[in-house]
Coordinates of C-alpha atoms and ligand atoms in Angstrom, one line a residue:
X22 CA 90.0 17.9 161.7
X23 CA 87.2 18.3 159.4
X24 CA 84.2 20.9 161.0
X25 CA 81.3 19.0 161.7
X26 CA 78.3 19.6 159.9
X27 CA 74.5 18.9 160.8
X28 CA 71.8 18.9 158.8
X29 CA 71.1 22.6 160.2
X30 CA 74.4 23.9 158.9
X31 CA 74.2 22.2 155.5
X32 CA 71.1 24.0 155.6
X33 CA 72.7 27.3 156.6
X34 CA 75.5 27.2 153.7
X35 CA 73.1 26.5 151.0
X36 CA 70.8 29.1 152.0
X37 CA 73.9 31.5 152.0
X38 CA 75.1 30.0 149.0
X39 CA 71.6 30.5 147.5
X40 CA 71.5 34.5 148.7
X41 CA 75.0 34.8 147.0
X42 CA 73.9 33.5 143.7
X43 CA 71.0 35.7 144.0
X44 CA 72.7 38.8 145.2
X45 CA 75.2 38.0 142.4
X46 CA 72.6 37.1 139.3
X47 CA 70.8 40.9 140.4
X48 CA 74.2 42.9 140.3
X49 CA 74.4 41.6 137.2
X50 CA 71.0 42.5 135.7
X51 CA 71.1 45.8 137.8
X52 CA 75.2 46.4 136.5
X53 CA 73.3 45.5 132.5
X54 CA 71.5 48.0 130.9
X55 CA 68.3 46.8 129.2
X56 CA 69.5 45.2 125.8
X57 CA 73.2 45.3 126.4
X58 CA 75.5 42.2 125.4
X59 CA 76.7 40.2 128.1
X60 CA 78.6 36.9 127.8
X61 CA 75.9 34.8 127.7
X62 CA 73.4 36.7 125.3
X63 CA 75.3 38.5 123.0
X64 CA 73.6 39.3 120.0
X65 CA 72.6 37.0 116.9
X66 CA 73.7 38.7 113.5
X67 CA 71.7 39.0 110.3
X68 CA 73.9 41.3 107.5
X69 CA 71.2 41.5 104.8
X70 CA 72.8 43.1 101.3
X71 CA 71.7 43.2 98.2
X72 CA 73.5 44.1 95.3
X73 CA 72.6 47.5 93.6
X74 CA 69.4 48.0 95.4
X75 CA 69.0 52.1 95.3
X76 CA 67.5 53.9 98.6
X77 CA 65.3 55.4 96.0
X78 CA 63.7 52.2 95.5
X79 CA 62.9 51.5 99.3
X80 CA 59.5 52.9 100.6
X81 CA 61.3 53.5 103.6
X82 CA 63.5 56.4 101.8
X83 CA 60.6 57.0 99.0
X84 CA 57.7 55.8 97.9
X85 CA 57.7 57.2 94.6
X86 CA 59.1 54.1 92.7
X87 CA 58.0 51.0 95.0
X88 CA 56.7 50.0 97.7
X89 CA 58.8 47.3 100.2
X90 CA 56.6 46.9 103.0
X91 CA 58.9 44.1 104.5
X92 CA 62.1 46.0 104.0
X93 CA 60.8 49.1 105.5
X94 CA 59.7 46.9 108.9
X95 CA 63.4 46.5 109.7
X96 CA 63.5 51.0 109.9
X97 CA 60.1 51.1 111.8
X98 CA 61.4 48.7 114.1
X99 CA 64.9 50.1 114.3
X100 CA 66.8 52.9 113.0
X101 CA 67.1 54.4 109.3
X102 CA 70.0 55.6 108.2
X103 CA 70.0 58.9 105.7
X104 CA 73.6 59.4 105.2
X105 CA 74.6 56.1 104.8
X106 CA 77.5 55.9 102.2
X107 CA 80.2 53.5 100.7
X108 CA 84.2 54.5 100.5
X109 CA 84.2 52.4 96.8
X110 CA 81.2 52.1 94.9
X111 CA 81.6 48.7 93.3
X112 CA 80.3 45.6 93.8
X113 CA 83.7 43.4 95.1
X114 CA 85.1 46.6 96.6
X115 CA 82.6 47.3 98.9
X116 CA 82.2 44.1 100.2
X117 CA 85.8 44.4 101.1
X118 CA 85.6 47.1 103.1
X119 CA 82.6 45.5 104.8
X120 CA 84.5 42.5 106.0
X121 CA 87.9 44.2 106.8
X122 CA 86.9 47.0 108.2
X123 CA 89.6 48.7 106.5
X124 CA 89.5 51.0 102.6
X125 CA 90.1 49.7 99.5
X126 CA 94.2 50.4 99.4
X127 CA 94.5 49.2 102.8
X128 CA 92.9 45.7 102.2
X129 CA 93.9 45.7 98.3
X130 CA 90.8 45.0 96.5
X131 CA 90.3 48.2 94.8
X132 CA 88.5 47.1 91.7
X133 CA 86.3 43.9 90.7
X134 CA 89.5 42.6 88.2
X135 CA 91.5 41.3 92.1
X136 CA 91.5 39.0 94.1
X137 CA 90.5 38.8 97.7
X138 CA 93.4 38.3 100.0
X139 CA 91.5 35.6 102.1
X140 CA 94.3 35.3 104.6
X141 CA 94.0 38.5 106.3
X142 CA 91.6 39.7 109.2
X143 CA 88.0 40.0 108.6
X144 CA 84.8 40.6 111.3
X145 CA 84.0 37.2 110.2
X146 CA 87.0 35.6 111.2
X147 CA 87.1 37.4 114.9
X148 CA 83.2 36.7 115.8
X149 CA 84.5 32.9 114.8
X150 CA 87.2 32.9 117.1
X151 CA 85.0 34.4 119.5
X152 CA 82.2 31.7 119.9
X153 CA 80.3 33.1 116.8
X154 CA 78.5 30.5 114.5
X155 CA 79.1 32.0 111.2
X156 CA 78.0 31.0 107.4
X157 CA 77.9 33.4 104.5
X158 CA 75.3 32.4 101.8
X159 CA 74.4 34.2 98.6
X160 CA 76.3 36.6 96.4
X161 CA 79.8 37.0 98.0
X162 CA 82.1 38.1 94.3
X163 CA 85.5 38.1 95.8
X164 CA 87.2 35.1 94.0
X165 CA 88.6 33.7 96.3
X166 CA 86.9 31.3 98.4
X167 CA 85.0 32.8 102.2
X168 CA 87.2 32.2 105.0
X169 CA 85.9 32.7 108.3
X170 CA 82.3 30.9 108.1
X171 CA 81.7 27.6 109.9
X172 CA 79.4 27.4 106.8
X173 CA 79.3 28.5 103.0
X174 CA 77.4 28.5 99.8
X175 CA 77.6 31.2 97.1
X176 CA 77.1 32.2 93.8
X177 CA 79.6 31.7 91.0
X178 CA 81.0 35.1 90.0
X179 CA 77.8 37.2 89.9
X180 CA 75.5 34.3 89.6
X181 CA 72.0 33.8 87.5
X182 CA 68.5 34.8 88.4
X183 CA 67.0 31.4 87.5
X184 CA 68.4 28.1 88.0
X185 CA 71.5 29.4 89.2
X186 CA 75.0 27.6 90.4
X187 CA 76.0 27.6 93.9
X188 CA 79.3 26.7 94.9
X189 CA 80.1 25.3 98.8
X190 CA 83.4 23.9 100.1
X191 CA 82.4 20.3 98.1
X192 CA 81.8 21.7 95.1
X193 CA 79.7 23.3 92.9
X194 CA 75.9 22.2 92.3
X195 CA 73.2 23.4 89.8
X196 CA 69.8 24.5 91.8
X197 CA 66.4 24.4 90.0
X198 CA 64.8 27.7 91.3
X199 CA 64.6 31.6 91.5
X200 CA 67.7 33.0 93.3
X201 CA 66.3 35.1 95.7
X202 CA 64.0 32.4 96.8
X203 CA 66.8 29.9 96.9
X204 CA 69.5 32.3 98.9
X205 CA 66.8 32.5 101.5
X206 CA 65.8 29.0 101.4
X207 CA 68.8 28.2 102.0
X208 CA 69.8 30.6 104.8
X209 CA 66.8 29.7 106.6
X210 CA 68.1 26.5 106.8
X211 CA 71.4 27.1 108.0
X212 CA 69.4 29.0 111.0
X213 CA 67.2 26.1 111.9
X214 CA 70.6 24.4 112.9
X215 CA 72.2 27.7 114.3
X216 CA 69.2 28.0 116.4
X217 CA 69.7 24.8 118.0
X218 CA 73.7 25.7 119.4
X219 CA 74.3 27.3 122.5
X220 CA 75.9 30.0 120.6
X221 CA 75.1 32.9 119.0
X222 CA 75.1 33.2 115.3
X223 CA 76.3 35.7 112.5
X224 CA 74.7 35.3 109.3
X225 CA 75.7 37.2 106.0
X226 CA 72.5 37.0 103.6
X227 CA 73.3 38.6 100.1
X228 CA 71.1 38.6 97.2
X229 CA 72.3 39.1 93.7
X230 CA 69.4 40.8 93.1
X231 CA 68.4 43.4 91.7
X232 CA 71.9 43.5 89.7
X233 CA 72.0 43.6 86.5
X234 CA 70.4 42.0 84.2
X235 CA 67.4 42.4 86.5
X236 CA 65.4 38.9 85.3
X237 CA 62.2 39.0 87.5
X238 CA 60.3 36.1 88.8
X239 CA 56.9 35.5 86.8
X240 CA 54.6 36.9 89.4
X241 CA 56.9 40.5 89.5
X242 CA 57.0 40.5 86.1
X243 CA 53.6 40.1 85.2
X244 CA 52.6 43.4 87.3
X245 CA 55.6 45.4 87.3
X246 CA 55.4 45.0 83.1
X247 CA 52.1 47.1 83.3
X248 CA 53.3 50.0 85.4
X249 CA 54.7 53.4 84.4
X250 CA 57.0 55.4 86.5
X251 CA 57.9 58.9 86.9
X252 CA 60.6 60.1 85.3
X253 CA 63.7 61.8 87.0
X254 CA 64.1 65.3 85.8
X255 CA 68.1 64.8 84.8
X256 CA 66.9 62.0 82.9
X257 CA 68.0 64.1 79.7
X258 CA 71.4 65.7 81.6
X259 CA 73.6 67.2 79.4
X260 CA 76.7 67.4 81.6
X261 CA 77.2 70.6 81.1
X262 CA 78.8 72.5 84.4
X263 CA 81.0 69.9 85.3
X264 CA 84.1 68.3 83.7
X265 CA 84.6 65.3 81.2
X266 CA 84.3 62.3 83.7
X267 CA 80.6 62.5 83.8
X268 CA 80.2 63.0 79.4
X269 CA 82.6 60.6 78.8
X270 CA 81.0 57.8 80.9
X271 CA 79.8 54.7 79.5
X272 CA 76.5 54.4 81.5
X273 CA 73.6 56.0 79.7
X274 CA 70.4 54.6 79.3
X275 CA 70.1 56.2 75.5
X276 CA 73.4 54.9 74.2
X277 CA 74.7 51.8 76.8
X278 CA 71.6 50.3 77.6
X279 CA 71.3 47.3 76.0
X280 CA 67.6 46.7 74.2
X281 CA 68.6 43.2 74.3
X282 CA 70.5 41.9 77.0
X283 CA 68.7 45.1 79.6
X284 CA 65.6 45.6 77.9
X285 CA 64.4 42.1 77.3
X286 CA 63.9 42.5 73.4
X287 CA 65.0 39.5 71.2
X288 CA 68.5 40.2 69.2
X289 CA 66.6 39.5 66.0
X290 CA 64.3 42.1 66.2
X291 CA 66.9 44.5 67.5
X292 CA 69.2 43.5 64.6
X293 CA 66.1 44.0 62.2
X294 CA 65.8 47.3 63.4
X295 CA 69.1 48.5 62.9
X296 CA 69.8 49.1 66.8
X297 CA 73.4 47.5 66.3
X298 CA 75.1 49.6 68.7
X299 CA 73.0 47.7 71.4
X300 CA 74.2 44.8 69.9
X301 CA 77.8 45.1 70.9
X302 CA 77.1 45.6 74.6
X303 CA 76.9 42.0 76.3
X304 CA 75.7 40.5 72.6
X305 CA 74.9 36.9 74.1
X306 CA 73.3 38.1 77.5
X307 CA 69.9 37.5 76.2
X308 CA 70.1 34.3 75.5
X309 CA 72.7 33.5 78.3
X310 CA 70.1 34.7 80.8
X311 CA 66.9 33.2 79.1
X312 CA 67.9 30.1 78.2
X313 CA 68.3 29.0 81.8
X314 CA 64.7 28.7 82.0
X315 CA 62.6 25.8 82.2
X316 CA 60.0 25.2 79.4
X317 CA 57.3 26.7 81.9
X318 CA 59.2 30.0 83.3
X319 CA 60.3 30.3 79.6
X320 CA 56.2 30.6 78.2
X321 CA 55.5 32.4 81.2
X322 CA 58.0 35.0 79.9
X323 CA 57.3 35.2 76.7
X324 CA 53.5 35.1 77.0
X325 CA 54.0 38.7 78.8
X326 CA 57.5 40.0 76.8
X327 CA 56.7 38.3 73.3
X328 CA 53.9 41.5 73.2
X329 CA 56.5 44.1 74.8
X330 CA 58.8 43.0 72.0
X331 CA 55.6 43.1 69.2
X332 CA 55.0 46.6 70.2
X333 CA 58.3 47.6 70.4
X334 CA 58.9 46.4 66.8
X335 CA 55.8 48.5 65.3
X336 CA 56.5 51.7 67.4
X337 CA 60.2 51.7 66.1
X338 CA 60.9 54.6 68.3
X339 CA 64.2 56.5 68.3
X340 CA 66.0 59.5 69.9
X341 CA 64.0 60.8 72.9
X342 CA 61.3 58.5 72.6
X343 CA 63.3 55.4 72.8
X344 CA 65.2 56.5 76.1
X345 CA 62.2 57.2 77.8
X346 CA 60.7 53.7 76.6
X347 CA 64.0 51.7 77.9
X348 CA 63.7 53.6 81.2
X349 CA 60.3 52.1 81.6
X350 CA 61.4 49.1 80.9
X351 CA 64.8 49.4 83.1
X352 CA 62.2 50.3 86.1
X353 CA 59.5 47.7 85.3
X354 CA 62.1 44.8 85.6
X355 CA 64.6 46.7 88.0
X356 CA 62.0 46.9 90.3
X357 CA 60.2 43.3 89.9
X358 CA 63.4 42.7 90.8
X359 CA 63.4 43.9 94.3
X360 CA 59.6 42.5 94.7
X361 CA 61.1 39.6 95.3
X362 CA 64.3 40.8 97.7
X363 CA 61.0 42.2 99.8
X364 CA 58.8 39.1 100.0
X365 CA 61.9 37.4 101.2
X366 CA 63.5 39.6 103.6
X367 CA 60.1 39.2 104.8
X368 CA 60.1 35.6 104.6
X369 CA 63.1 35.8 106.7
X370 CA 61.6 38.2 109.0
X371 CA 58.9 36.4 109.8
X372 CA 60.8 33.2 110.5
X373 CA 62.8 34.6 113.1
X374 CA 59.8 35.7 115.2
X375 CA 58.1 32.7 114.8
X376 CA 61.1 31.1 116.0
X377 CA 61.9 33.6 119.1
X378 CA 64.6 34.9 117.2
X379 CA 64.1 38.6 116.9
X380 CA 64.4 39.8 119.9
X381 CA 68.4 39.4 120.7
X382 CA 69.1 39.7 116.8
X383 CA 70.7 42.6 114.9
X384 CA 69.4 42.6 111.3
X385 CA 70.8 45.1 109.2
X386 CA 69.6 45.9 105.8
X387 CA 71.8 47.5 103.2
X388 CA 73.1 46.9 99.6
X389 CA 76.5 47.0 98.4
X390 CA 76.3 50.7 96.9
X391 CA 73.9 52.8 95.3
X392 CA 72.8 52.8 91.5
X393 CA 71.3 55.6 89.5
X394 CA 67.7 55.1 88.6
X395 CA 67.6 57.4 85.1
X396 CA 69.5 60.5 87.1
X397 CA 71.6 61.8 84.9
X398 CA 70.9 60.1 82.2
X399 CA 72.5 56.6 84.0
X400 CA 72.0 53.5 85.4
X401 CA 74.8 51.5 87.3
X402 CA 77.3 53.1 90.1
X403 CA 80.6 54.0 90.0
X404 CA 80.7 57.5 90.8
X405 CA 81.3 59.7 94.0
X406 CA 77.8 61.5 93.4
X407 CA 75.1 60.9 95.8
X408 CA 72.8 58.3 94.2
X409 CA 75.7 56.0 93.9
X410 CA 77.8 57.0 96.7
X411 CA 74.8 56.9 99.2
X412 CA 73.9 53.5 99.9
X413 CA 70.6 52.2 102.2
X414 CA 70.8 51.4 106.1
X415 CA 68.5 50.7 108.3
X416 CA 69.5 48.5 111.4
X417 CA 66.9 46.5 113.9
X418 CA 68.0 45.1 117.6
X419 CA 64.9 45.2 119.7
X420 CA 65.6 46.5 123.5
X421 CA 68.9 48.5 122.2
X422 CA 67.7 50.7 119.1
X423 CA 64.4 52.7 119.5
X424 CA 62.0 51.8 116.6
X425 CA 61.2 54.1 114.2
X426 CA 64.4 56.1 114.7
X427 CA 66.6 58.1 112.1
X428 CA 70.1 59.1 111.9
X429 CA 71.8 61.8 110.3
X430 CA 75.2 61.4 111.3
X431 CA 77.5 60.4 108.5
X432 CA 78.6 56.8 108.4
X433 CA 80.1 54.1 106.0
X434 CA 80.4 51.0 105.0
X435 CA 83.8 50.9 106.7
X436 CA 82.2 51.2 110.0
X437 CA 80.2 48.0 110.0
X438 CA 83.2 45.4 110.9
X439 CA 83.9 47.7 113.6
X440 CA 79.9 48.4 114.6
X441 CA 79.3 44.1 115.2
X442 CA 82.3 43.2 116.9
X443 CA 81.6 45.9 119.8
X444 CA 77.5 44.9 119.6
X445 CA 79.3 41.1 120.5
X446 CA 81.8 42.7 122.9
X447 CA 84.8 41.5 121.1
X448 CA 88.4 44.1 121.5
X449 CA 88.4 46.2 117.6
X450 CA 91.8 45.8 116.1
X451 CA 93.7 49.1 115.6
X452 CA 94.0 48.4 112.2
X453 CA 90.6 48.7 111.2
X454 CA 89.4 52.2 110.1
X455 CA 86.4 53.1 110.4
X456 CA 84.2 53.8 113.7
X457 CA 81.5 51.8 115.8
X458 CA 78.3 53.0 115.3
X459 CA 76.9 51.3 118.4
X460 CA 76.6 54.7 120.8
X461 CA 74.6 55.8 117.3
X462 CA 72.3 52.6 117.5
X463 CA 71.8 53.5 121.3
X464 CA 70.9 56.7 120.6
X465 CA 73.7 58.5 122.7
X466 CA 75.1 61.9 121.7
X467 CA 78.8 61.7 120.4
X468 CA 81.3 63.4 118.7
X469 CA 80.9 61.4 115.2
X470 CA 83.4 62.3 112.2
X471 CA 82.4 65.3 110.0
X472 CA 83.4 64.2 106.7
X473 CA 83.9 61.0 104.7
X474 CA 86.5 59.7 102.4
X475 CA 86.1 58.0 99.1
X476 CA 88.2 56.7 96.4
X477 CA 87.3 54.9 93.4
X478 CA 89.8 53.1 90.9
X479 CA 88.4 51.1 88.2
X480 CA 89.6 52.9 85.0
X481 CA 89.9 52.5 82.1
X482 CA 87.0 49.6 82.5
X483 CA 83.7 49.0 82.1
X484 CA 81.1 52.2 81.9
X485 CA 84.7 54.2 81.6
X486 CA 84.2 55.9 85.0
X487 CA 87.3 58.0 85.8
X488 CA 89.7 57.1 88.5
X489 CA 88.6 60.0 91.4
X490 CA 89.2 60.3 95.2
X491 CA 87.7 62.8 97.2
X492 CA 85.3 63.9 100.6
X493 CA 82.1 64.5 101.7
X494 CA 81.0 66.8 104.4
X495 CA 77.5 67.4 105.6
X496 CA 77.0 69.7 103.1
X497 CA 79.8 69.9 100.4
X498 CA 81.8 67.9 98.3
X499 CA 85.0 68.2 96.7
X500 CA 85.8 65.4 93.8
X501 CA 89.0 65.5 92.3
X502 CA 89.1 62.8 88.7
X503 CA 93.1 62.6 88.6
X504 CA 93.9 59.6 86.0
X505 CA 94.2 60.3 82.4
X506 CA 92.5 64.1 83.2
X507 CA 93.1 66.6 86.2
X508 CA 89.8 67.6 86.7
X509 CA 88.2 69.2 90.6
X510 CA 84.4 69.4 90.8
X511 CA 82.7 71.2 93.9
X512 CA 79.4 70.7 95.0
X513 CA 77.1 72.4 97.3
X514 CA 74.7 70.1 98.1
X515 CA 72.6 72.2 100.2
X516 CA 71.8 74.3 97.3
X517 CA 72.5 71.8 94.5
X518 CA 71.4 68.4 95.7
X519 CA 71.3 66.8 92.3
X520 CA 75.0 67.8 91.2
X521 CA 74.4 69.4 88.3
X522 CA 76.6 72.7 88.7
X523 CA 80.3 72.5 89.6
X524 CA 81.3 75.5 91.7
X525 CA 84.7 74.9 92.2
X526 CA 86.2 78.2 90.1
X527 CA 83.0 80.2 91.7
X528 CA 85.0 82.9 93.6
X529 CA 82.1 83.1 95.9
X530 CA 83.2 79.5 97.0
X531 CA 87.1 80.3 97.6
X532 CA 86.7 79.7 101.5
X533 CA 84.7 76.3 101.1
X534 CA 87.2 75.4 98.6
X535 CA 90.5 75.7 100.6
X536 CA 88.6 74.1 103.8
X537 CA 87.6 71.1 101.8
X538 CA 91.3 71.0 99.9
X539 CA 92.3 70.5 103.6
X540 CA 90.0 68.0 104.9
X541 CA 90.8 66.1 102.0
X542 CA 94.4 65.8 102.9
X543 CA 93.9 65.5 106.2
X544 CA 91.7 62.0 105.0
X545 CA 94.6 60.5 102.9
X546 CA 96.7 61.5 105.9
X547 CA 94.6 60.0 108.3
X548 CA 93.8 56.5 106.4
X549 CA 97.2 56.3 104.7
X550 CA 96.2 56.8 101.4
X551 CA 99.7 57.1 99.4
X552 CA 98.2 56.1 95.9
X553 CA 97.5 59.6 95.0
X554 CA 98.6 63.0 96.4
X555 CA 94.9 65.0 95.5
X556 CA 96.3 68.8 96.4
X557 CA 96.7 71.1 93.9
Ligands
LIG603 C1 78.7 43.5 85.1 C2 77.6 44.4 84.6 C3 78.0 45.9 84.7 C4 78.4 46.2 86.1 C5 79.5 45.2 86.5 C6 79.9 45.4 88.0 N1 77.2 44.1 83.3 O1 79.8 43.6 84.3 O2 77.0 46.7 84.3 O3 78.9 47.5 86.3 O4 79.0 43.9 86.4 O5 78.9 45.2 88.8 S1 76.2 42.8 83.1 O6 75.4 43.1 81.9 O7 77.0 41.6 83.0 O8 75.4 42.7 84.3 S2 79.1 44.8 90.3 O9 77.9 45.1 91.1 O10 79.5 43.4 90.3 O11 80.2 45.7 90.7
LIG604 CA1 76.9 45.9 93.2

């Protein structure tokens, strides 16, 4: 027999069927603290990178060089980070680590000459298989196609400022336009479909810029061209108090800079001039990079750079003079450079709160690694020393991270695979090695890690940085260069924050010196580094 029902009782279960839902809809928001993913609002995510952008050239850090009003919204709405660091600081590397969670000898891209082993787990690939829309557009330098991303479209190699190639799963397509413009172009139109799904999205943005050879757009250029900047007091470093990695490297502005290919001045003059040695460094780079222009961008640049290169000519400078001339002229373009990453992460910005966006989005800004700005003589990366080992961070998700926050704790790039797939509430493989940062982001008190591994391989190579391995704790650092020297460099950076005096056979330093021989092999232990062994 089936119950009867009248219309009373109907009545009855719906309104009991209506309390349920209610009762049941308020445990839930009462169980959910404010901001915290559930099922159905997990949180949309923006990885913004650039490529060699230095924290010392983010307003945010210091305003000394630039100012990046749209960068620096993400840390006043959010949280900056001032010990961010890398565990590989190179380009390919780093972005390794970034999507596998895992170090370099662990997911086996240690230098820019290999391959990315595509088939193996990657944050990408788990947010996908979780109900994650995900595309990857920009600079992505891995080699081997992205895997992972519903969508795709990425420079070439390292890809060209203007009227650059871009490569998707059909092919690859010449694009009429500045890169940084385009990339974000580009990715703002992958979000006006993304926005549509009843899904959340993860998007990877990565500018080339400002990589090397830093070819602003003509607005940058035109004011950046009459600026001077300060100079950095190692900015004439002789290397003395430390070993032979840092003389022998091939990364000063006086003698590696190219006046051509960096500096913007035309290989006849240079050649007229006798500056040969600049010559041999990247001898086609100036025309490979300027003959991409169009007639127009190309007398827009050489109404402002045909006079640099005039006066250059007639001031024939040499020695002391010419290194602090090509440092201006490393900033002035360097920096143009990174104009333009501002005025479109703030493009970007803007777009996803006109479009309700921001509020359940994570947008994390950072760069693939640092990049010396004329300290110690350098530009470019490479080493375990803080300009290049510290990279920027600064992370924004409204309701979850209090704005205007900063952290001191010491995290990595290895921690950011880990970091989005507990914001989305996805299980963290056991595999990966670094740590969430989400009870960071939420402010909490935990026990964080006290020291940081690093280990860097690409030698002999380019700007002949020594193979070196070593660790980081909040206050010292112990560097050990083991591959064609055997060379250990200690630093106190409490009393010594610019590295410039080794105190590793300072007796006064014996203690330190053990501790950190330990923690050191207690990292290789601990992430299963068997390439070296770094005791002594
Ligand atoms: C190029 C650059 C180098 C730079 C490497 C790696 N020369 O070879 O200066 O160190 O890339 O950079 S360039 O004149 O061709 O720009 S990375 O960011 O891709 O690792
Ligand atoms: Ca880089």
């Amino acid at each position: 027999m089936y119950p009867k029902t009248n219309s009373a009782g109907r009545k009855t279960t719906r309104t009991l069927m209506a309390i349920g839902l209610i009762a049941a809809l308020f445990s839930c928001t009462t169980q959910k603290e404010e901001g915290e993913a559930t099922s159905n609002e997990r949180p949309n995510i923006i990885f913004i990178m650039s490529d060699d952008h230095a924290y010392q050239a983010i307003s945010a850090y210091s305003d000394k060089l630039i100012q990046t009003p749209n960068i620096d919204r993400i840390a006043n709405e959010g949280m900056l980070f001032e010990k961010a660091f890398v565990s590989n600081s190179i380009c390919a590397p780093s972005r390794a680590v970034i999507l596998t969670g895992k170090h370099s000898h662990m997911n086996g891209l240690v230098d820019n000459a290999v391959k990315f082993d595509s088939t193996q787990m990657t944050f990408p690939k788990i947010l996908r298989e979780n109900g994650y829309q995900t595309a990857m557009i920009g600079k992505w330098h891995l080699k081997t196609a992205p895997t992972g991303f519903d969508y795709w479209k990425v420079l070439p190699g390292q890809g060209h400022y203007y009227n650059p190639e871009f490569r998707t799963e059909n092919g690859t397509v010449l694009d009429s336009g500045y890169v940084t413009d385009l990339i974000t172009d580009f990715a703002i139109d992958w979000l006006e479909g993304a926005k549509k799904e009843d899904k959340p999205f993860m998007l990877m943005y990565q500018h080339k810029a400002p990589h090397r050879e830093w070819l602003p757009t003509e607005e940058n250029f035109r004011e950046y061209t009459t600026k001077e900047f300060p100079e950095p007091a190692s900015l004439f470093d002789d290397y003395s108090g430390r070993g032979t990695a840092a003389k022998e490297a091939e990364m000063r502005i006086a003698t590696h800079m190219g006046v051509t290919s960096d500096n913007k001045i035309h290989p006849d003059i240079a050649e007229k001039m006798r500056y040969e040695n600049f010559l041999t460094w990247y001898p086609n780079a100036y025309h490979n990079n300027l003959d991409r222009m169009s007639k127009t961008e190309r007398a827009a640049w050489e109404a402002v750079y045909g006079p640099i290169n005039e006066e250059f000519e007639q001031a024939d400078l040499r020695g002391e003079e010419l290194t602090k001339w090509k440092y201006q002229r490393y900033m002035q373009d360097y920096l143009a450079s990174i104009a333009s990453v501002d005025e479109n992460v703030g493009r970007l910005l803007d777009y996803l709160e006109e479009n309700g966006l921001a509020e359940n989005t994570i947008i994390v800004y950072t760069s693939d690694q640092g990049f010396y700005l004329g300290e110690h003589g350098w530009f470019d990366k490479r080493f375990m020393y803080e300009e290049s080992f510290r990279t920027p961070l600064m992370i924004k998700w409204p309701g979850v991270i209090k704005e205007g926050s900063r952290n001191t704790d010491l995290v990595q790039n290895l921690d950011f695979a880990e970091t989005f797939l507990d914001a989305a509430g996805v299980e963290i493989p056991k595999e990966m090695q670094g740590k969430s940062m989400l009870p960071l982001l939420k402010g909490e008190q935990v026990e964080w890690r006290d020291a940081l591994y690093y280990h860097y391989y690409e030698y002999p190579g380019i700007h002949a940085v020594k193979r070196h391995n070593g660790v980081r704790t909040d206050r010292y650092k112990l560097i050990h260069f083991y591959y064609d020297v055997d060379e250990w460099e200690l630093y106190d950076l409490e009393k010594d924050p610019h590295e410039m005096n080794n105190v590793y056979e300072d007796p006064a330093y014996a203690e330190v010196k053990a501790q950190m021989h330990q923690k050191l092999d207690e990292l290789v232990d601990q992430y299963q580094d068997k390439v070296v062994v770094p005791s002594k």
